[in-house]
CSV table of C-alpha atoms in Angstrom, one decimal:
chain,number,residue,atom,x,y,z
A,1344,UNK,CA,-20.6,-6.0,100.1
A,1345,UNK,CA,-19.6,-9.4,101.4
A,1346,UNK,CA,-16.0,-9.0,100.3
A,1347,UNK,CA,-15.8,-5.6,101.9
A,1348,UNK,CA,-17.1,-7.0,105.2
A,1349,UNK,CA,-14.4,-9.7,105.0
A,1350,UNK,CA,-11.9,-7.0,104.2
A,1351,UNK,CA,-13.0,-5.1,107.3
A,1352,UNK,CA,-12.5,-8.3,109.4
A,1353,UNK,CA,-9.1,-8.9,108.0
A,1354,UNK,CA,-7.9,-5.3,108.6
A,1355,UNK,CA,-9.4,-5.4,112.2
A,1356,UNK,CA,-7.6,-8.7,113.0
A,1357,UNK,CA,-4.3,-7.4,111.6
A,1358,UNK,CA,-4.5,-4.3,113.7
A,1359,UNK,CA,-2.5,-2.3,111.1
A,1360,UNK,CA,-3.0,-0.9,107.6
A,1361,UNK,CA,-2.7,-3.4,104.9
A,1362,UNK,CA,-2.1,-3.4,101.1
A,1363,UNK,CA,-4.8,-4.8,99.0
A,1364,UNK,CA,-2.5,-7.6,98.0
A,1365,UNK,CA,-2.5,-8.9,101.6
A,1366,UNK,CA,-6.2,-8.4,102.0
A,1367,UNK,CA,-6.7,-10.5,98.8
A,1368,UNK,CA,-5.1,-13.5,100.5
A,1369,UNK,CA,-8.1,-13.9,102.7
A,1370,UNK,CA,-10.9,-13.2,100.1
A,1371,UNK,CA,-12.5,-15.9,98.0
A,1372,UNK,CA,-12.1,-14.2,94.6
A,1373,UNK,CA,-12.0,-15.7,91.2
A,1374,UNK,CA,-8.5,-17.0,90.8
A,1375,UNK,CA,-8.8,-16.8,86.9
A,1376,UNK,CA,-8.8,-12.9,87.2
A,1377,UNK,CA,-5.3,-11.6,87.4
A,1378,UNK,CA,-4.1,-10.6,90.8
A,1379,UNK,CA,-3.4,-7.0,89.8
A,1380,UNK,CA,-7.0,-6.7,88.4
A,1381,UNK,CA,-8.4,-8.1,91.7
A,1382,UNK,CA,-6.3,-5.8,93.7
A,1383,UNK,CA,-7.4,-2.6,91.7
A,1384,UNK,CA,-11.1,-3.7,92.0
A,1385,UNK,CA,-10.7,-4.2,95.7
A,1386,UNK,CA,-9.0,-0.8,96.0
A,1387,UNK,CA,-11.8,0.9,94.2
A,1388,UNK,CA,-14.5,-0.8,96.4
A,1389,UNK,CA,-12.6,0.2,99.6
A,1390,UNK,CA,-12.2,3.8,98.4
A,1391,UNK,CA,-16.1,4.1,97.8
A,1392,UNK,CA,-16.8,2.5,101.3
A,1393,UNK,CA,-16.8,5.1,104.1
A,1394,UNK,CA,-15.6,2.5,106.6
A,1395,UNK,CA,-12.2,2.4,104.9
A,1396,UNK,CA,-9.3,4.9,104.6
A,1397,UNK,CA,-6.2,4.9,102.6
A,1398,UNK,CA,-3.3,5.9,104.8
A,1399,UNK,CA,-0.6,5.2,102.3
A,1400,UNK,CA,0.4,6.9,99.2
A,1401,UNK,CA,-1.8,7.0,96.1
A,1402,UNK,CA,0.6,4.8,94.3
A,1403,UNK,CA,1.0,2.3,97.2
A,1404,UNK,CA,-2.3,2.4,99.2
A,1405,UNK,CA,-2.5,1.0,102.7
A,1406,UNK,CA,-6.0,0.4,104.0
A,1407,UNK,CA,-7.2,0.9,107.5
A,1408,UNK,CA,-10.6,1.3,109.1
A,1409,UNK,CA,-11.7,4.9,110.0
A,1410,UNK,CA,-12.6,3.6,113.6
A,1411,UNK,CA,-8.9,2.6,114.0
A,1412,UNK,CA,-7.4,6.1,113.3
């Protein structure tokens, strides 16, 4: 939950949809886990949280907040 709250803040401050790779830059996740794995895990978590919406393509997700639509 904590990382999703931080992701929400990152997207809110950016003011535009972001790919998971840019959101990851501001999250304190284990650097020993490959970046691609962290990005997939983040995308899965955001997809399950109703605060977030993917406004990009399935193969290139861009995450925004439902309240910003």
